[in-house]
CSV table of C-alpha atoms in Angstrom, one decimal:
chain,number,residue,atom,x,y,z
A,1,MET,CA,107.8,127.7,63.8
A,2,LEU,CA,107.1,126.9,67.4
A,3,SER,CA,104.4,124.6,68.8
A,4,LYS,CA,103.5,123.4,72.3
A,5,VAL,CA,101.6,120.2,73.1
A,6,LYS,CA,100.5,119.3,76.6
A,7,SER,CA,101.5,115.9,78.0
A,8,ALA,CA,102.2,114.3,81.4
A,9,THR,CA,104.6,112.1,83.3
A,10,VAL,CA,104.0,110.0,86.4
A,11,ILE,CA,106.3,110.4,89.4
A,12,GLY,CA,105.4,107.9,92.1
A,13,LEU,CA,101.6,107.9,92.1
A,14,GLU,CA,101.3,111.5,91.2
A,15,CYS,CA,101.1,113.1,87.7
A,16,GLU,CA,103.1,116.1,86.5
A,17,GLU,CA,102.1,118.2,83.6
A,18,ILE,CA,104.7,118.4,80.8
A,19,ASP,CA,104.9,120.9,78.0
A,20,VAL,CA,106.3,119.3,74.8
A,21,GLU,CA,107.8,122.3,73.0
A,22,VAL,CA,108.8,121.8,69.3
A,23,ASP,CA,110.9,124.3,67.4
A,24,LEU,CA,111.7,124.1,63.7
A,25,SER,CA,114.5,126.3,62.5
A,26,ARG,CA,116.9,126.7,59.6
A,27,GLY,CA,120.1,124.8,59.5
A,28,LEU,CA,121.4,121.3,58.8
A,29,PRO,CA,118.6,118.7,59.4
A,30,CYS,CA,118.9,117.2,62.9
A,31,PHE,CA,116.6,116.1,65.7
A,32,ASN,CA,117.4,116.8,69.3
A,33,ILE,CA,115.4,116.1,72.5
A,34,VAL,CA,116.3,118.0,75.7
A,35,GLY,CA,114.7,118.2,79.1
A,36,LEU,CA,116.2,115.3,81.1
A,37,PRO,CA,114.9,112.4,78.9
A,38,ASP,CA,115.8,108.8,79.6
A,39,LYS,CA,116.9,106.4,76.9
A,40,ALA,CA,113.4,105.4,75.9
A,41,VAL,CA,112.5,109.1,75.3
A,42,GLU,CA,115.7,109.8,73.4
A,43,GLU,CA,114.9,106.8,71.1
A,44,ALA,CA,111.6,108.5,70.3
A,45,LYS,CA,113.4,110.3,67.5
A,46,GLU,CA,113.6,107.2,65.3
A,47,ARG,CA,110.0,106.1,66.1
A,48,VAL,CA,108.5,109.5,65.5
A,49,LYS,CA,110.4,110.1,62.2
A,50,SER,CA,109.4,106.7,60.7
A,51,ALA,CA,105.8,107.0,62.0
A,52,ILE,CA,105.3,110.4,60.4
A,53,LYS,CA,106.7,109.2,57.1
A,54,ASN,CA,104.6,106.0,57.1
A,55,SER,CA,101.4,107.9,58.0
A,56,GLY,CA,101.3,109.9,54.8
A,57,ALA,CA,102.7,113.1,56.3
A,58,GLU,CA,106.0,114.9,55.6
A,59,PHE,CA,108.8,114.9,58.0
A,60,PRO,CA,110.4,118.4,57.9
A,61,GLN,CA,114.0,118.5,56.8
A,62,LYS,CA,115.0,121.2,59.2
A,63,ARG,CA,116.7,121.6,62.6
A,64,ILE,CA,114.2,120.1,65.1
A,65,THR,CA,114.5,120.8,68.8
A,66,VAL,CA,112.1,119.2,71.3
A,67,ASN,CA,112.1,120.5,74.9
A,68,LEU,CA,110.3,118.6,77.6
A,69,ALA,CA,109.5,121.2,80.2
A,70,PRO,CA,110.0,121.6,83.1
A,71,ALA,CA,113.5,120.5,82.4
A,72,ASN,CA,114.3,119.5,86.0
A,73,ILE,CA,111.8,116.6,86.1
A,74,LYS,CA,113.1,113.3,84.8
A,75,LYS,CA,111.1,112.0,81.8
A,76,GLU,CA,110.9,108.2,81.2
A,77,GLY,CA,109.1,105.8,78.9
A,78,PRO,CA,107.7,106.0,75.4
A,79,ALA,CA,104.5,107.9,76.2
A,80,PHE,CA,105.9,111.1,74.7
A,81,ASP,CA,106.1,109.7,71.1
A,82,LEU,CA,102.6,110.9,70.1
A,83,PRO,CA,102.9,114.5,71.6
A,84,ILE,CA,106.3,114.9,70.0
A,85,ALA,CA,104.9,113.7,66.6
A,86,LEU,CA,101.9,116.1,66.9
A,87,GLY,CA,104.2,118.9,67.9
A,88,ILE,CA,106.3,118.5,64.8
A,89,LEU,CA,103.2,118.2,62.5
A,90,ALA,CA,101.7,121.4,64.2
A,91,ALA,CA,105.0,123.3,63.9
A,92,SER,CA,105.3,122.4,60.2
A,93,GLU,CA,101.6,123.5,59.8
A,94,GLN,CA,100.4,120.1,58.5
A,95,ILE,CA,97.7,119.9,61.2
A,96,ALA,CA,96.0,122.2,63.6
A,97,PHE,CA,94.2,121.4,66.9
A,98,ASP,CA,93.4,122.9,70.3
A,99,THR,CA,96.8,122.3,71.9
A,100,GLU,CA,95.9,124.4,75.1
A,101,ASN,CA,93.0,122.2,76.1
A,102,SER,CA,94.2,118.7,75.1
A,103,VAL,CA,96.5,116.3,76.9
A,104,VAL,CA,98.3,113.8,74.6
A,105,ILE,CA,100.1,110.5,75.5
A,106,GLY,CA,100.9,107.5,73.4
A,107,GLU,CA,103.7,105.2,72.1
A,108,LEU,CA,104.2,105.0,68.3
A,109,SER,CA,105.3,102.0,66.2
A,110,LEU,CA,107.5,102.6,63.1
A,111,GLY,CA,104.3,102.2,61.0
A,112,GLY,CA,102.4,104.8,63.0
A,113,LYS,CA,100.3,102.5,65.1
A,114,LEU,CA,99.5,103.5,68.7
A,115,ARG,CA,100.6,101.1,71.4
A,116,LYS,CA,99.5,100.8,75.0
A,117,VAL,CA,101.2,102.9,77.6
A,118,ASN,CA,101.3,102.8,81.4
A,119,GLY,CA,99.9,105.4,83.8
A,120,VAL,CA,96.9,106.5,81.7
A,121,LEU,CA,94.5,106.5,84.8
A,122,PRO,CA,96.5,109.0,86.9
A,123,VAL,CA,97.0,111.2,83.7
A,124,SER,CA,93.2,111.1,83.3
A,125,MET,CA,92.7,112.1,86.9
A,126,MET,CA,95.2,115.0,86.4
A,127,ALA,CA,93.4,116.1,83.2
A,128,LYS,CA,90.1,116.3,85.1
A,129,GLN,CA,91.7,118.2,88.0
A,130,LYS,CA,93.3,120.8,85.7
A,131,GLY,CA,90.2,121.2,83.6
A,132,TYR,CA,91.4,119.9,80.2
A,133,LYS,CA,88.6,119.4,77.7
A,134,GLN,CA,90.2,116.5,75.8
A,135,MET,CA,92.5,113.6,76.2
A,136,ILE,CA,94.2,111.9,73.2
A,137,VAL,CA,95.2,108.4,74.1
A,138,PRO,CA,95.9,105.0,72.3
A,139,LYS,CA,92.7,103.1,71.6
A,140,VAL,CA,93.8,100.2,73.9
A,141,ASN,CA,94.0,102.7,76.8
A,142,ALA,CA,90.7,104.5,76.1
A,143,LYS,CA,88.5,102.5,78.6
A,144,GLU,CA,91.0,103.2,81.3
A,145,ALA,CA,91.0,106.9,80.6
A,146,VAL,CA,87.2,107.3,80.4
A,147,ILE,CA,86.7,105.9,83.9
A,148,VAL,CA,87.5,109.4,85.3
A,149,LYS,CA,84.6,111.5,84.0
A,150,GLY,CA,85.5,115.0,83.1
A,151,SER,CA,87.5,115.1,79.8
A,152,GLU,CA,86.4,114.0,76.4
A,153,ILE,CA,88.5,110.9,75.5
A,154,LEU,CA,89.7,110.5,71.9
A,155,PRO,CA,90.7,106.9,71.2
A,156,VAL,CA,93.4,106.7,68.5
A,157,ASP,CA,94.4,103.6,66.6
A,158,THR,CA,97.0,105.1,64.2
A,159,LEU,CA,98.8,108.4,63.7
A,160,ARG,CA,97.3,108.6,60.2
A,161,SER,CA,93.7,108.4,61.5
A,162,LEU,CA,94.5,111.2,63.9
A,163,ILE,CA,95.9,113.4,61.2
A,164,LEU,CA,92.8,112.8,59.1
A,165,HIS,CA,90.7,113.7,62.1
A,166,PHE,CA,92.5,117.0,62.6
A,167,ARG,CA,92.2,117.8,58.9
A,168,LYS,CA,88.4,117.1,59.2
A,169,GLU,CA,88.6,114.4,56.5
A,170,LYS,CA,87.6,111.5,58.7
A,171,GLY,CA,86.5,112.0,62.2
A,172,ILE,CA,87.2,109.8,65.3
A,173,ALA,CA,84.3,109.1,67.6
A,174,LYS,CA,84.9,109.9,71.3
A,175,GLU,CA,85.1,107.0,73.8
A,176,LYS,CA,81.7,106.1,75.4
A,177,ASP,CA,81.2,105.5,79.1
A,178,PHE,CA,80.7,101.9,80.3
A,179,GLU,CA,79.1,100.2,83.3
A,180,ILE,CA,81.4,98.9,86.0
A,181,ASN,CA,80.4,95.7,87.9
A,182,PHE,CA,82.3,95.0,91.1
A,183,SER,CA,82.9,91.4,91.9
A,184,GLU,CA,83.9,89.7,95.2
A,185,THR,CA,87.0,87.8,93.8
A,186,GLU,CA,88.7,86.9,90.6
A,187,ASP,CA,88.2,83.2,91.3
A,188,THR,CA,84.5,82.3,91.6
A,189,PHE,CA,85.3,78.7,92.7
A,190,LEU,CA,86.8,79.8,96.0
A,191,ASP,CA,84.4,79.5,99.0
A,192,MET,CA,84.7,78.9,102.7
A,193,ALA,CA,82.2,76.1,102.3
A,194,ASN,CA,84.9,74.1,100.4
A,195,VAL,CA,87.2,74.2,103.4
A,196,LYS,CA,86.7,71.1,105.5
A,197,GLY,CA,86.9,71.6,109.3
A,198,GLN,CA,89.2,74.3,110.6
A,199,GLU,CA,86.3,76.2,112.3
A,200,HIS,CA,88.8,78.0,114.6
A,201,ALA,CA,90.8,79.2,111.6
A,202,LYS,CA,87.7,80.4,109.8
A,203,ARG,CA,86.6,82.3,112.8
A,204,ALA,CA,90.0,84.0,112.9
A,205,LEU,CA,89.8,84.9,109.2
A,206,GLU,CA,86.3,86.4,109.8
A,207,ILE,CA,87.7,88.6,112.5
A,208,ALA,CA,90.7,89.5,110.3
A,209,ALA,CA,88.3,90.5,107.4
A,210,ALA,CA,86.0,92.5,109.7
A,211,GLY,CA,88.7,94.6,111.2
A,212,GLY,CA,91.5,94.5,108.6
A,213,HIS,CA,93.8,92.6,111.0
A,214,ASN,CA,97.0,90.7,110.1
A,215,ILE,CA,97.1,86.9,110.7
A,216,LEU,CA,99.7,84.2,110.9
A,217,MET,CA,98.7,80.5,110.4
A,218,SER,CA,101.0,77.7,111.6
A,219,GLY,CA,100.4,74.1,110.9
A,220,PRO,CA,101.6,70.9,109.2
A,221,PRO,CA,101.7,70.5,105.4
A,222,GLY,CA,98.3,69.8,103.8
A,223,SER,CA,96.2,71.3,106.6
A,224,GLY,CA,94.6,73.9,104.4
A,225,LYS,CA,96.6,77.1,105.2
A,226,THR,CA,96.9,78.2,101.6
A,227,LEU,CA,93.3,77.4,100.8
A,228,LEU,CA,92.2,79.4,103.8
A,229,ALA,CA,94.3,82.3,102.8
A,230,LYS,CA,92.9,82.3,99.3
A,231,THR,CA,89.3,82.3,100.5
A,232,LEU,CA,89.8,85.4,102.6
A,233,THR,CA,89.0,87.6,99.6
A,234,THR,CA,85.6,86.0,99.3
A,235,ILE,CA,84.5,87.3,102.7
A,236,LEU,CA,85.9,90.8,102.3
A,237,PRO,CA,83.4,93.6,101.4
A,238,LYS,CA,83.1,94.7,97.8
A,239,LEU,CA,85.3,97.5,96.7
A,240,THR,CA,84.0,101.0,96.6
A,241,PHE,CA,84.6,103.1,93.5
A,242,ASP,CA,87.2,105.2,95.3
A,243,GLU,CA,89.0,102.1,96.5
A,244,ALA,CA,88.9,100.7,93.0
A,245,LEU,CA,90.4,103.9,91.6
A,246,GLU,CA,93.2,103.8,94.3
A,247,ILE,CA,94.1,100.2,93.4
A,248,SER,CA,93.8,100.6,89.6
A,249,LYS,CA,96.1,103.7,89.7
A,250,ILE,CA,98.8,101.6,91.2
A,251,TYR,CA,98.3,98.8,88.7
A,252,SER,CA,98.2,101.2,85.8
A,253,ILE,CA,101.6,102.8,86.8
A,254,THR,CA,103.3,99.4,87.2
A,255,GLY,CA,101.9,98.1,83.9
A,256,VAL,CA,100.1,95.1,85.4
A,257,LEU,CA,96.5,96.2,84.7
A,258,PRO,CA,94.9,93.2,82.9
A,259,LYS,CA,94.4,93.7,79.2
A,260,ASP,CA,90.7,93.1,79.3
A,261,LYS,CA,90.1,95.4,82.3
A,262,ALA,CA,90.2,99.1,82.7
A,263,LEU,CA,89.5,99.0,86.4
A,264,ILE,CA,90.4,96.5,89.2
A,265,THR,CA,86.9,95.4,90.4
A,266,ALA,CA,87.9,92.7,93.0
A,267,ARG,CA,90.1,93.0,96.0
A,268,PRO,CA,93.7,92.1,95.2
A,269,PHE,CA,95.3,88.9,96.4
A,270,ARG,CA,99.1,89.0,96.0
A,271,ASN,CA,101.1,85.8,96.6
A,272,PRO,CA,104.8,86.5,95.9
A,273,HIS,CA,107.2,83.6,95.8
A,274,HIS,CA,109.8,83.3,98.7
A,275,THR,CA,112.6,84.1,96.2
A,276,ALA,CA,111.2,87.6,95.7
A,277,SER,CA,113.7,90.4,96.2
A,278,ASN,CA,113.2,93.3,98.6
A,279,ILE,CA,112.6,95.6,95.7
A,280,ALA,CA,110.0,93.3,94.2
A,281,LEU,CA,108.2,93.1,97.6
A,282,VAL,CA,108.5,96.6,98.9
A,283,GLY,CA,109.2,98.6,95.7
A,284,GLY,CA,112.1,100.7,94.5
A,285,GLY,CA,114.5,100.7,91.6
A,286,GLN,CA,116.3,103.5,89.8
A,287,TRP,CA,112.9,104.9,88.8
A,288,PRO,CA,111.0,103.9,92.0
A,289,LYS,CA,107.9,101.8,91.3
A,290,PRO,CA,105.4,100.2,93.7
A,291,GLY,CA,106.1,96.6,94.8
A,292,GLU,CA,103.9,93.7,95.8
A,293,ILE,CA,102.8,95.3,99.1
A,294,SER,CA,101.4,98.3,97.2
A,295,LEU,CA,99.8,96.0,94.6
A,296,ALA,CA,98.0,94.4,97.6
A,297,HIS,CA,96.6,97.7,98.7
A,298,ARG,CA,93.1,97.3,100.1
A,299,GLY,CA,93.4,93.6,99.5
A,300,VAL,CA,95.4,90.7,100.8
A,301,LEU,CA,99.2,90.0,100.8
A,302,PHE,CA,99.9,86.3,101.4
A,303,LEU,CA,103.4,85.1,102.2
A,304,ASP,CA,103.4,81.3,102.1
A,305,GLU,CA,106.3,79.6,103.9
A,306,LEU,CA,107.2,82.8,105.7
A,307,PRO,CA,110.5,81.5,107.2
A,308,GLU,CA,111.7,80.7,103.7
A,309,PHE,CA,111.8,84.4,102.8
A,310,PRO,CA,115.2,86.1,103.4
A,311,ARG,CA,115.1,87.7,106.8
A,312,PHE,CA,116.1,91.2,105.6
A,313,VAL,CA,113.2,91.0,103.1
A,314,VAL,CA,110.6,90.2,105.8
A,315,GLU,CA,112.1,92.9,108.1
A,316,MET,CA,111.3,95.5,105.4
A,317,LEU,CA,107.6,94.9,106.2
A,318,ARG,CA,107.9,96.6,109.6
A,319,GLN,CA,107.0,100.1,108.5
A,320,PRO,CA,104.2,99.2,106.0
A,321,LEU,CA,102.6,96.9,108.6
A,322,GLU,CA,102.7,99.7,111.2
A,323,ASP,CA,101.9,102.8,109.0
A,324,GLY,CA,100.0,101.5,106.0
A,325,THR,CA,102.5,103.2,103.7
A,326,VAL,CA,106.0,102.6,102.4
A,327,THR,CA,108.5,105.4,101.8
A,328,ILE,CA,111.3,104.8,99.2
A,329,SER,CA,114.2,107.3,99.5
A,330,ARG,CA,116.7,108.1,96.8
A,331,ALA,CA,119.3,110.9,96.4
A,332,SER,CA,116.9,112.8,94.2
A,333,GLY,CA,114.0,112.6,96.7
A,334,SER,CA,111.5,110.4,98.5
A,335,LEU,CA,108.3,108.7,97.2
A,336,THR,CA,105.5,107.3,99.4
A,337,PHE,CA,103.3,104.5,98.1
A,338,PRO,CA,100.1,103.3,99.9
A,339,ALA,CA,100.3,99.8,101.5
A,340,LYS,CA,97.1,99.2,103.5
A,341,PHE,CA,96.6,95.5,103.2
A,342,ILE,CA,95.7,92.5,105.3
A,343,PHE,CA,98.9,90.6,105.9
A,344,VAL,CA,98.3,86.8,105.8
A,345,ALA,CA,101.3,84.5,106.5
A,346,ALA,CA,101.6,80.7,106.7
A,347,GLN,CA,104.4,78.6,108.1
A,348,ASN,CA,105.2,75.1,109.3
A,349,PRO,CA,106.0,74.6,113.0
A,350,CYS,CA,109.4,73.1,112.1
A,351,PRO,CA,111.5,72.3,109.0
A,352,CYS,CA,109.8,68.9,108.4
A,353,GLY,CA,106.4,70.4,109.4
A,354,PHE,CA,105.2,67.7,111.8
A,355,LEU,CA,106.1,69.1,115.2
A,356,ASN,CA,103.3,68.2,117.7
A,357,ASP,CA,101.4,66.3,114.9
A,358,PRO,CA,99.3,63.5,116.3
A,359,VAL,CA,99.9,61.2,113.3
A,360,LYS,CA,103.4,61.8,112.0
A,361,ASN,CA,106.5,62.1,114.2
A,362,CYS,CA,108.8,65.1,113.9
A,363,SER,CA,112.3,64.3,112.5
A,364,CYS,CA,113.9,67.6,113.4
A,365,SER,CA,116.4,68.1,116.1
A,366,PRO,CA,115.8,70.8,118.9
A,367,TYR,CA,118.5,72.9,117.3
A,368,GLN,CA,116.8,72.8,113.9
A,369,ILE,CA,113.4,73.6,115.3
A,370,LEU,CA,114.8,76.6,117.3
A,371,LYS,CA,116.8,77.9,114.3
A,372,TYR,CA,113.7,77.6,112.0
A,373,GLN,CA,111.4,79.4,114.5
A,374,LYS,CA,114.0,82.2,115.0
A,375,LYS,CA,114.0,83.1,111.3
A,376,ILE,CA,111.0,85.4,112.0
A,377,SER,CA,112.0,88.2,114.4
A,378,GLY,CA,110.0,89.3,117.5
A,379,PRO,CA,109.1,92.8,116.1
A,380,ILE,CA,107.5,91.2,113.0
A,381,LEU,CA,105.5,88.7,115.1
A,382,ASP,CA,104.5,91.6,117.4
A,383,ARG,CA,102.9,93.4,114.4
A,384,ILE,CA,100.7,90.4,113.6
A,385,ASP,CA,97.3,90.5,115.4
A,386,LEU,CA,96.1,86.9,115.1
A,387,HIS,CA,98.4,83.9,115.7
A,388,ILE,CA,96.5,80.6,115.1
A,389,GLU,CA,97.4,77.0,114.7
A,390,VAL,CA,95.9,75.1,111.8
A,391,PRO,CA,96.0,71.4,112.8
A,392,ARG,CA,95.7,68.3,110.5
A,393,VAL,CA,92.1,67.8,109.4
A,394,GLU,CA,90.5,64.8,110.9
A,395,HIS,CA,89.4,62.0,108.5
A,396,GLU,CA,85.8,62.2,109.7
A,397,LYS,CA,85.5,65.8,108.7
A,398,LEU,CA,87.4,65.3,105.5
A,399,LEU,CA,85.0,62.6,104.3
A,400,SER,CA,81.9,64.2,105.8
A,401,ASP,CA,79.1,65.4,103.4
A,402,LYS,CA,78.0,68.0,106.0
A,403,LYS,CA,78.1,71.5,104.4
A,404,ALA,CA,80.1,74.2,106.1
A,405,GLU,CA,79.0,77.8,106.3
A,406,ASN,CA,79.6,79.5,102.9
A,407,SER,CA,81.4,82.7,102.3
A,408,ALA,CA,78.2,84.7,101.5
A,409,LYS,CA,76.9,84.2,105.1
A,410,ILE,CA,80.2,85.1,106.7
A,411,LYS,CA,80.5,88.1,104.4
A,412,GLU,CA,77.2,89.5,105.6
A,413,ARG,CA,78.5,89.6,109.2
A,414,VAL,CA,81.8,91.1,108.0
A,415,GLU,CA,80.0,93.9,106.0
A,416,LYS,CA,77.8,94.6,109.0
A,417,ALA,CA,80.9,95.0,111.2
A,418,ARG,CA,82.6,97.2,108.6
A,419,LYS,CA,79.5,99.4,108.4
A,420,ILE,CA,79.7,100.0,112.2
A,421,GLN,CA,83.4,101.0,111.7
A,422,LEU,CA,82.7,103.3,108.8
A,423,ASP,CA,80.1,105.1,111.0
A,424,ARG,CA,82.6,105.2,113.8
A,425,PHE,CA,85.4,106.8,111.7
A,426,GLN,CA,83.2,109.0,109.5
A,427,GLU,CA,85.1,112.1,110.6
A,428,SER,CA,88.5,110.6,109.6
A,429,LYS,CA,90.0,108.7,106.7
A,430,LYS,CA,90.2,105.4,108.6
A,431,ILE,CA,88.1,102.4,107.5
A,432,THR,CA,88.9,99.6,109.9
A,433,ASN,CA,89.7,99.0,113.5
A,434,SER,CA,93.2,98.0,112.7
A,435,GLU,CA,94.0,101.6,111.6
A,436,MET,CA,93.1,103.1,115.1
A,437,ASP,CA,95.7,105.2,116.8
A,438,SER,CA,96.1,105.8,120.5
A,439,ARG,CA,93.4,108.5,120.6
A,440,ASP,CA,90.9,106.3,118.8
A,441,ILE,CA,91.6,103.5,121.3
A,442,LYS,CA,91.0,105.8,124.2
A,443,ASP,CA,87.7,107.0,122.7
A,444,PHE,CA,86.3,103.7,121.3
A,445,CYS,CA,87.8,100.9,123.4
A,446,GLN,CA,86.5,101.7,126.9
A,447,LEU,CA,86.6,98.7,129.3
A,448,ASP,CA,84.4,97.9,132.2
A,449,LYS,CA,85.9,96.7,135.5
A,450,GLU,CA,85.8,93.0,134.7
A,451,SER,CA,87.4,93.4,131.3
A,452,SER,CA,90.0,95.7,132.7
A,453,GLU,CA,91.0,93.2,135.4
A,454,LEU,CA,91.2,90.4,132.8
A,455,LEU,CA,93.5,92.4,130.5
A,456,LYS,CA,95.7,93.6,133.4
A,457,SER,CA,96.1,89.9,134.5
A,458,ALA,CA,97.0,89.0,130.9
A,459,ILE,CA,99.6,91.7,130.6
A,460,GLU,CA,101.4,90.5,133.7
A,461,LYS,CA,101.3,86.7,132.8
A,462,LEU,CA,101.8,86.9,129.1
A,463,TYR,CA,104.4,89.8,129.3
A,464,LEU,CA,102.5,91.8,126.6
A,465,SER,CA,104.3,94.7,125.0
A,466,ALA,CA,102.6,98.1,124.6
A,467,ARG,CA,102.0,97.2,120.9
A,468,SER,CA,100.5,93.8,121.9
A,469,TYR,CA,98.3,95.5,124.4
A,470,THR,CA,96.8,97.8,121.7
A,471,LYS,CA,96.5,94.8,119.3
A,472,VAL,CA,94.4,93.0,121.9
A,473,LEU,CA,92.1,96.0,122.3
A,474,LYS,CA,91.7,96.5,118.6
A,475,LEU,CA,90.9,92.8,118.2
A,476,ALA,CA,88.4,92.9,121.0
A,477,ARG,CA,86.7,96.0,119.4
A,478,THR,CA,86.3,94.0,116.2
A,479,ILE,CA,84.9,91.0,117.9
A,480,ALA,CA,82.4,93.3,119.7
A,481,ASP,CA,81.5,94.8,116.3
A,482,LEU,CA,80.8,91.4,114.9
A,483,GLU,CA,78.3,90.9,117.7
A,484,SER,CA,76.9,94.4,117.2
A,485,SER,CA,77.9,95.2,120.8
A,486,GLU,CA,78.4,98.8,121.7
A,487,ASN,CA,80.8,98.0,124.6
A,488,ILE,CA,83.7,95.7,124.8
A,489,LYS,CA,82.9,92.8,127.2
A,490,SER,CA,85.2,90.4,129.1
A,491,SER,CA,84.3,87.6,126.6
A,492,HIS,CA,85.6,89.7,123.8
A,493,ILE,CA,88.9,90.4,125.6
A,494,ALA,CA,89.2,86.6,126.4
A,495,GLU,CA,88.8,85.7,122.7
A,496,ALA,CA,91.2,88.3,121.6
A,497,LEU,CA,93.8,87.0,124.0
A,498,GLN,CA,93.5,83.5,122.5
A,499,TYR,CA,95.1,84.8,119.3
A,500,ARG,CA,98.3,86.0,120.9
A,501,PRO,CA,101.4,83.7,120.3
A,502,LYS,CA,101.7,80.9,122.8
A,503,ASN,CA,105.4,81.4,123.4
């Protein structure tokens, strides 16, 4: 007997349909899996055999051949356990179900219990696109699958309960839809009002949030750089449903989707340690997976103590910062992952951290200072839009009871500026001013005579590169949007120039 069960595998961020073909034939009892499986798929033989026996069904004592087609696509992970088990039960005529209109994924324990698997969300999106009527998934993945409306989701706790369902002895209720509430940030205690002083830095963060610009903060230890970076997510606009799906898809594939959440509802804030490898940061591996920069997609990537990161790791950010994507190439092919994030970095001005500090004297030699500052290359610094100094907070401001402007008020201005940009780019896929290309700059960054003269003078005196020139124009466009100004004025150019590096 031959049976065929529909399943799927994830390659990069896309999903490929897989046919799990099971053939039972005469001969000595054996169990073979072909079709380019990895070790986890090959080990499914033992899990499936024990699960079927412990679920009250009969494991056929025949020659069993399982083919995962198409055979040229690599198959990885334990998600093929359930479709293989159902294929064997269907081929041995112990159950019957609509195999042509059902997509099945799930990992089995030896006792027949279904375990959580990665990548259910992209599989659900594929099922909707292909027009499948039903998806059979582990119960713990059901809420993740039901987010994409289109297919009926059957949540399965054990293989035995599924067998009884197909035999019409005891039915399984389909998963119900649930309401999604989008939040501003995962940490409700973060607020701009809690940051004492640092008005200049807050203004820079407001501009960064409004236009999606990258920012580098330099200052002594304890000046509030980390706290400022963490509060950035509180002034970013709420996620749209499409953005949440984009992010959740990445989190689902990498297996870091929170247990109590089926969808990422707040903008990501990723803060990798400076010991992170290049693969951890950018992505890769034998089976390429997204890294921290893709997990920060549509959110914030914060690198604290930027010079402490290995230089070659930081240099790998060049392409993502420029293009908003990262391409990982292997001998078998290339995969592209999205990486549109706001890059926030913090550093000390010198190894001891007190260069030019009005209170503490710097203990570093000129050589040490130069060596420390040269750890970050010019091309990386050139890709950062806003360079700001975060000085020591004065005692008067630290002890003052005066309330600072809270995140909600700043967020209103940011959302208003973002709305202007959405209307501006409605005919393209762009969302923020930072994504503008040369054609957009020509169309939307027209300068009057006074502004043009100011920018021309700055290019000559500050030796701005072509990239720096476009960064200034993009920043000025964002500053103008925050003021609801249709045209870029000389004051906007002047403020944008303040955020270029001083040396």
